[in-house]
Amino acid sequence: MRAGSERAFSAFGPGKVILLGEHAVVYGTTALAVPLSLGVTATAVPAARCSLHLPPGVRGPGRQQLRRAFARAAEAAGRPAVQVSLTSRLPVSMGLGSSAAVSVAVAAVLLQAATGRSPSPGRLRTLAHGMEGVFHGTPSGVDDACSALGVPIRFRRRGAQAAPLVRRLRLRRPFELVVALAGLRRPTRDTVAGLRQRQTRWPLRYRRLFQEVGRVAEEGVRAAQAGDLRGLGDAMNVNHGLLVALGVSSPAVDGMAAWLREAGALGAKLTGAGGEGGAVVGLFLKGEGQKARARLARAGVRCFVSQVKRTP
Ligand code: PMV
């Protein structure tokens, strides 16, 4: 829609799953992330002033964070005269990039309202990353980059000042992901801070683990690009072991990963920040994910399937 138009318009920010490399990515190694079909939609309607409408059910610190993040993006976009509201089908606080999806959807409608045009990918990412900073402190940027581009990416940070290296991945073969929810977890910033404390105390040991995560992620990227799904799955299993060593997994998550492998996953691991709960992702050949999902659902596990397309 054009700026000043009378009708409502909307933008979608997809959630994401990190297939390889979370946590270590904060310290400069490679991560592989793919967008989910579930996400957040932001809708903007003309209004007297720039504001965010939140339902009364959104309470506490989450509500305040959303307001602060919105204020930051609104300021950067020039406070266009719209009221923005949000709808989401993405589980919140599970490691599926819900805050990045909110950030991308909100940044996109604000920029569109301010300029009357679809935002450039660079501008969208800058605004969304600023909002992510309110939610997470010092995020690596992998979540908002994946959500803003909406395609599988290889991501690597290059220090505080330089822009991260973001590459769209060409996937030779499509696959399916089963995402299982292993219960509520602490906020990402707390789990990242806990790991930082251990890393500060024992820097050599943790650096070795981060480097190994990075190497496994690079190998997994090459496997994904070559269509070698077994190679990608094995990299995910090994990455999960390294996340256990980093102290960010939990018995519930480990059990869920084992279950997914028993149900036929080529690889399964914790995805996102983890901590006590969060989400677990299993990699399946195309057509195999639904059977595993049904099996998990019968056992009372909240889970869903997301398709990852071949990218030419
Ligand atoms: O759990 P999420 O969706 O917030 O993912 C966080 C990913 C981390 O690597 C743990 C942190 C980061 O900033 O990259």
Short mmCIF file of C-alpha atoms and ligand atoms in Angstrom, two decimals:
data_model
loop_
_atom_site.label_atom_id
_atom_site.label_comp_id
_atom_site.label_asym_id
_atom_site.label_seq_id
_atom_site.Cartn_x
_atom_site.Cartn_y
_atom_site.Cartn_z
CA MET A 1 0.00 0.00 0.00
CA ARG A 2 1.11 3.61 -0.46
CA ALA A 3 1.79 5.96 2.48
CA GLY A 4 -1.38 7.81 3.45
CA SER A 5 -3.65 5.14 1.94
CA GLU A 6 -6.88 4.38 3.82
CA ARG A 7 -6.77 0.62 3.78
CA ALA A 8 -5.04 -1.81 6.13
CA PHE A 9 -1.94 -3.65 4.95
CA SER A 10 0.23 -6.34 6.44
CA ALA A 11 3.63 -8.02 6.42
CA PHE A 12 4.76 -11.51 7.45
CA GLY A 13 7.91 -12.45 9.38
CA PRO A 14 8.65 -16.20 9.36
CA GLY A 15 10.01 -18.03 12.39
CA LYS A 16 13.23 -19.98 11.93
CA VAL A 17 15.04 -23.09 13.02
CA ILE A 18 18.80 -23.18 13.43
CA LEU A 19 19.91 -26.50 11.94
CA LEU A 20 23.54 -26.03 12.95
CA GLY A 21 25.70 -23.66 14.96
CA GLU A 22 23.62 -21.83 17.61
CA HIS A 23 25.51 -20.35 20.59
CA ALA A 24 28.91 -20.75 18.92
CA VAL A 25 27.62 -18.30 16.26
CA VAL A 26 27.69 -15.58 18.93
CA TYR A 27 31.51 -16.09 19.05
CA GLY A 28 31.99 -15.83 15.29
CA THR A 29 31.53 -19.32 13.84
CA THR A 30 29.13 -20.46 11.09
CA ALA A 31 25.43 -21.21 11.55
CA LEU A 32 22.85 -22.68 9.16
CA ALA A 33 19.26 -21.50 9.59
CA VAL A 34 16.06 -22.12 7.62
CA PRO A 35 12.74 -20.22 7.76
CA LEU A 36 9.56 -21.87 9.03
CA SER A 37 6.18 -21.66 7.36
CA LEU A 38 4.77 -20.45 10.72
CA GLY A 39 5.41 -16.87 11.71
CA VAL A 40 4.05 -13.48 12.77
CA THR A 41 1.85 -11.13 10.75
CA ALA A 42 1.84 -7.39 11.52
CA THR A 43 -1.13 -5.38 10.28
CA ALA A 44 -1.09 -1.56 10.04
CA VAL A 45 -4.18 0.64 9.84
CA PRO A 46 -4.20 4.43 9.42
CA ALA A 47 -4.33 6.16 12.84
CA ALA A 48 -3.79 9.55 14.48
CA ARG A 49 -0.32 8.53 15.68
CA CYS A 50 2.18 5.70 15.45
CA SER A 51 1.26 3.05 18.04
CA LEU A 52 1.27 -0.68 18.81
CA HIS A 53 -1.98 -2.39 19.78
CA LEU A 54 -1.46 -5.34 22.14
CA PRO A 55 -4.26 -7.57 23.44
CA PRO A 56 -4.67 -7.57 27.27
CA GLY A 57 -3.42 -11.20 27.33
CA VAL A 58 0.14 -10.01 26.53
CA ARG A 59 1.38 -9.08 30.01
CA GLY A 60 4.43 -8.46 32.18
CA PRO A 61 8.00 -8.01 30.93
CA GLY A 62 7.08 -9.37 27.49
CA ARG A 63 4.59 -6.53 27.01
CA GLN A 64 7.13 -3.91 28.05
CA GLN A 65 9.80 -5.38 25.79
CA LEU A 66 7.42 -5.36 22.82
CA ARG A 67 6.57 -1.71 23.51
CA ARG A 68 10.24 -0.71 23.79
CA ALA A 69 11.21 -2.64 20.65
CA PHE A 70 8.31 -1.08 18.75
CA ALA A 71 9.29 2.42 19.94
CA ARG A 72 12.84 1.87 18.65
CA ALA A 73 11.66 0.78 15.19
CA ALA A 74 8.97 3.49 15.02
CA GLU A 75 11.57 6.16 15.75
CA ALA A 76 13.91 4.79 13.07
CA ALA A 77 11.07 4.66 10.51
CA GLY A 78 10.00 8.27 11.18
CA ARG A 79 6.87 7.46 13.22
CA PRO A 80 4.35 6.92 10.38
CA ALA A 81 0.70 7.51 11.41
CA VAL A 82 -0.47 3.89 11.74
CA GLN A 83 -1.62 1.55 14.48
CA VAL A 84 0.10 -1.84 14.26
CA SER A 85 -1.33 -5.10 15.61
CA LEU A 86 0.14 -8.60 15.61
CA THR A 87 -1.11 -12.14 15.04
CA SER A 88 1.10 -15.18 15.49
CA ARG A 89 0.89 -18.93 14.99
CA LEU A 90 4.43 -19.41 16.22
CA PRO A 91 5.06 -20.90 19.69
CA VAL A 92 6.66 -18.17 21.83
CA SER A 93 9.92 -18.52 23.81
CA MET A 94 10.75 -21.90 22.30
CA GLY A 95 13.81 -21.09 20.20
CA LEU A 96 11.83 -20.69 16.99
CA GLY A 97 12.70 -17.05 16.41
CA SER A 98 9.40 -15.51 17.51
CA SER A 99 11.01 -12.22 18.53
CA ALA A 100 12.84 -11.99 15.18
CA ALA A 101 9.58 -12.77 13.35
CA VAL A 102 7.84 -9.96 15.28
CA SER A 103 10.75 -7.64 14.54
CA VAL A 104 10.72 -8.35 10.79
CA ALA A 105 6.93 -8.09 10.45
CA VAL A 106 6.76 -4.82 12.44
CA ALA A 107 9.79 -3.27 10.71
CA ALA A 108 8.31 -4.15 7.30
CA VAL A 109 4.90 -2.52 7.93
CA LEU A 110 6.45 0.58 9.52
CA LEU A 111 8.87 1.09 6.63
CA GLN A 112 6.14 0.48 4.09
CA ALA A 113 3.84 2.95 5.87
CA ALA A 114 6.60 5.56 6.01
CA THR A 115 7.74 5.30 2.39
CA GLY A 116 4.83 3.75 0.49
CA ARG A 117 7.18 1.10 -0.89
CA SER A 118 8.32 -2.37 0.10
CA PRO A 119 11.51 -1.89 2.14
CA SER A 120 14.93 -2.87 0.80
CA PRO A 121 16.33 -6.05 2.43
CA GLY A 122 19.18 -4.03 3.99
CA ARG A 123 16.93 -1.43 5.63
CA LEU A 124 14.52 -4.13 6.81
CA ARG A 125 17.33 -6.07 8.45
CA THR A 126 18.78 -2.98 10.15
CA LEU A 127 15.46 -2.05 11.77
CA ALA A 128 14.61 -5.65 12.69
CA HIS A 129 18.07 -6.19 14.21
CA GLY A 130 17.61 -3.05 16.34
CA MET A 131 14.35 -4.52 17.70
CA GLU A 132 16.02 -7.90 18.35
CA GLY A 133 18.58 -6.04 20.48
CA VAL A 134 15.76 -4.97 22.81
CA PHE A 135 14.60 -8.59 23.17
CA HIS A 136 17.98 -10.32 23.43
CA GLY A 137 20.69 -7.84 24.42
CA THR A 138 23.42 -8.64 21.89
CA PRO A 139 21.95 -11.13 19.40
CA SER A 140 24.23 -12.62 16.75
CA GLY A 141 21.68 -11.57 14.11
CA VAL A 142 21.15 -15.04 12.64
CA ASP A 143 17.43 -15.08 13.58
CA ASP A 144 16.51 -11.70 12.09
CA ALA A 145 18.66 -12.28 8.97
CA CYS A 146 16.90 -15.59 8.26
CA SER A 147 13.45 -14.14 8.96
CA ALA A 148 14.06 -11.00 6.87
CA LEU A 149 15.41 -12.91 3.85
CA GLY A 150 12.91 -15.77 4.22
CA VAL A 151 15.33 -18.33 2.72
CA PRO A 152 17.85 -20.87 4.09
CA ILE A 153 21.07 -19.07 5.02
CA ARG A 154 24.66 -19.62 6.06
CA PHE A 155 25.51 -16.92 8.60
CA ARG A 156 28.73 -15.74 10.24
CA ARG A 157 29.46 -12.72 12.40
CA ARG A 158 32.53 -10.63 11.64
CA GLY A 159 33.07 -8.62 14.84
CA ALA A 160 31.03 -5.85 16.43
CA GLN A 161 31.62 -3.24 13.72
CA ALA A 162 31.48 -5.23 10.46
CA ALA A 163 28.27 -6.50 8.88
CA PRO A 164 27.81 -10.28 9.21
CA LEU A 165 28.43 -12.57 6.28
CA VAL A 166 25.05 -13.86 5.07
CA ARG A 167 24.79 -16.27 2.14
CA ARG A 168 21.61 -17.71 0.65
CA LEU A 169 21.97 -21.48 0.51
CA ARG A 170 21.21 -23.50 -2.58
CA LEU A 171 19.66 -26.74 -1.39
CA ARG A 172 19.90 -29.61 -3.88
CA ARG A 173 17.17 -31.72 -2.24
CA PRO A 174 14.03 -30.74 -0.36
CA PHE A 175 13.47 -32.16 3.13
CA GLU A 176 11.07 -32.05 6.05
CA LEU A 177 11.62 -30.91 9.59
CA VAL A 178 9.67 -32.15 12.58
CA VAL A 179 9.80 -29.55 15.34
CA ALA A 180 8.91 -30.89 18.81
CA LEU A 181 8.40 -28.68 21.84
CA ALA A 182 10.12 -29.86 25.00
CA GLY A 183 8.59 -27.38 27.44
CA LEU A 184 9.08 -23.81 28.60
CA ARG A 185 12.55 -22.39 28.90
CA ARG A 186 14.37 -19.33 30.22
CA PRO A 187 14.82 -16.27 28.01
CA THR A 188 17.59 -16.54 25.38
CA ARG A 189 19.60 -13.71 26.97
CA ASP A 190 19.89 -15.67 30.29
CA THR A 191 21.10 -18.89 28.62
CA VAL A 192 23.56 -16.92 26.45
CA ALA A 193 24.80 -15.04 29.58
CA GLY A 194 25.28 -18.30 31.52
CA LEU A 195 27.40 -19.73 28.72
CA ARG A 196 29.39 -16.50 28.52
CA GLN A 197 30.26 -16.83 32.24
CA ARG A 198 31.59 -20.36 31.72
CA GLN A 199 33.47 -19.26 28.60
CA THR A 200 35.08 -16.36 30.51
CA ARG A 201 36.20 -18.69 33.28
CA TRP A 202 37.53 -21.48 31.03
CA PRO A 203 38.22 -19.72 27.71
CA LEU A 204 40.43 -22.34 26.04
CA ARG A 205 38.07 -25.23 26.67
CA TYR A 206 35.04 -23.32 25.41
CA ARG A 207 36.90 -21.89 22.43
CA ARG A 208 37.75 -25.46 21.36
CA LEU A 209 34.08 -26.43 21.58
CA PHE A 210 32.94 -23.34 19.64
CA GLN A 211 35.51 -24.05 16.91
CA GLU A 212 34.31 -27.64 16.62
CA VAL A 213 30.68 -26.49 16.38
CA GLY A 214 31.76 -24.14 13.59
CA ARG A 215 33.58 -26.92 11.70
CA VAL A 216 30.59 -29.26 11.99
CA ALA A 217 28.32 -26.44 10.77
CA GLU A 218 30.57 -25.84 7.73
CA GLU A 219 30.50 -29.57 6.92
CA GLY A 220 26.71 -29.59 7.32
CA VAL A 221 26.38 -26.60 4.97
CA ARG A 222 28.40 -28.44 2.32
CA ALA A 223 26.28 -31.59 2.80
CA ALA A 224 23.02 -29.58 2.49
CA GLN A 225 24.26 -27.91 -0.69
CA ALA A 226 25.28 -31.27 -2.18
CA GLY A 227 21.91 -32.85 -1.33
CA ASP A 228 23.60 -35.23 1.12
CA LEU A 229 20.85 -35.35 3.74
CA ARG A 230 22.50 -38.19 5.67
CA GLY A 231 25.63 -36.07 5.99
CA LEU A 232 23.55 -33.10 7.17
CA GLY A 233 21.70 -35.32 9.67
CA ASP A 234 24.94 -36.68 11.10
CA ALA A 235 26.28 -33.13 11.50
CA MET A 236 23.09 -32.29 13.45
CA ASN A 237 23.56 -35.29 15.78
CA VAL A 238 27.18 -34.34 16.47
CA ASN A 239 26.18 -30.69 16.95
CA HIS A 240 23.66 -31.81 19.56
CA GLY A 241 26.43 -33.60 21.48
CA LEU A 242 28.47 -30.40 21.43
CA LEU A 243 25.49 -28.39 22.72
CA VAL A 244 25.24 -30.89 25.60
CA ALA A 245 28.94 -30.28 26.28
CA LEU A 246 28.33 -26.51 26.24
CA GLY A 247 25.74 -27.04 29.00
CA VAL A 248 22.70 -25.69 27.15
CA SER A 249 20.68 -28.89 26.74
CA SER A 250 18.48 -30.69 29.27
CA PRO A 251 17.22 -34.25 29.92
CA ALA A 252 13.84 -33.39 28.33
CA VAL A 253 15.51 -32.10 25.16
CA ASP A 254 17.97 -35.02 24.97
CA GLY A 255 15.09 -37.48 25.34
CA MET A 256 13.11 -35.77 22.60
CA ALA A 257 16.11 -35.84 20.23
CA ALA A 258 16.52 -39.59 20.88
CA TRP A 259 12.81 -40.10 20.21
CA LEU A 260 12.99 -38.26 16.89
CA ARG A 261 15.93 -40.42 15.81
CA GLU A 262 14.00 -43.57 16.77
CA ALA A 263 11.08 -42.27 14.70
CA GLY A 264 13.35 -42.14 11.63
CA ALA A 265 15.06 -38.74 11.78
CA LEU A 266 18.34 -38.62 9.84
CA GLY A 267 19.52 -36.22 12.56
CA ALA A 268 17.99 -34.46 15.57
CA LYS A 269 19.14 -31.72 17.89
CA LEU A 270 18.23 -28.90 20.18
CA THR A 271 17.46 -25.76 18.20
CA GLY A 272 17.82 -22.17 19.43
CA ALA A 273 19.09 -21.15 22.83
CA GLY A 274 17.80 -24.20 24.77
CA GLY A 275 18.29 -24.12 28.53
CA GLU A 276 15.77 -26.20 30.47
CA GLY A 277 13.33 -26.76 27.60
CA GLY A 278 12.73 -25.29 24.17
CA ALA A 279 12.43 -26.93 20.78
CA VAL A 280 14.05 -29.95 19.18
CA VAL A 281 14.33 -30.36 15.41
CA GLY A 282 14.46 -33.63 13.47
CA LEU A 283 15.51 -33.91 9.80
CA PHE A 284 13.40 -36.23 7.62
CA LEU A 285 13.30 -37.29 4.00
CA LYS A 286 10.42 -35.74 2.08
CA GLY A 287 7.19 -37.60 2.85
CA GLU A 288 8.49 -39.12 6.11
CA GLY A 289 7.88 -36.28 8.57
CA GLN A 290 4.10 -36.66 9.01
CA LYS A 291 4.37 -40.26 10.24
CA ALA A 292 6.90 -39.23 12.89
CA ARG A 293 4.80 -36.21 13.86
CA ALA A 294 1.71 -38.39 14.31
CA ARG A 295 3.70 -40.82 16.46
CA LEU A 296 4.98 -38.03 18.70
CA ALA A 297 1.53 -36.40 18.89
CA ARG A 298 -0.01 -39.72 20.03
CA ALA A 299 2.53 -39.71 22.87
CA GLY A 300 1.29 -36.22 23.87
CA VAL A 301 4.18 -34.20 22.41
CA ARG A 302 3.38 -30.80 20.85
CA CYS A 303 4.97 -30.87 17.41
CA PHE A 304 4.56 -29.78 13.80
CA VAL A 305 6.09 -30.41 10.37
CA SER A 306 7.74 -27.70 8.28
CA GLN A 307 8.73 -28.19 4.63
CA VAL A 308 12.08 -26.99 3.33
CA LYS A 309 12.04 -26.61 -0.44
CA ARG A 310 14.80 -27.25 -2.91
CA THR A 311 16.33 -23.87 -3.80
CA PRO A 312 17.48 -23.62 -7.42
O1 PMV B 1 16.36 -19.33 20.95
P1 PMV B 1 16.43 -18.22 19.97
O2 PMV B 1 15.43 -18.32 18.86
O3 PMV B 1 16.39 -16.91 20.66
O4 PMV B 1 17.85 -18.37 19.21
C1 PMV B 1 19.02 -17.90 19.79
C2 PMV B 1 20.26 -18.31 19.01
C3 PMV B 1 21.56 -18.11 19.82
O5 PMV B 1 22.63 -18.53 18.98
C4 PMV B 1 21.58 -18.96 21.08
C5 PMV B 1 21.78 -16.66 20.22
C6 PMV B 1 22.14 -15.72 19.06
O6 PMV B 1 22.08 -14.50 19.29
O7 PMV B 1 22.51 -16.20 17.98
#
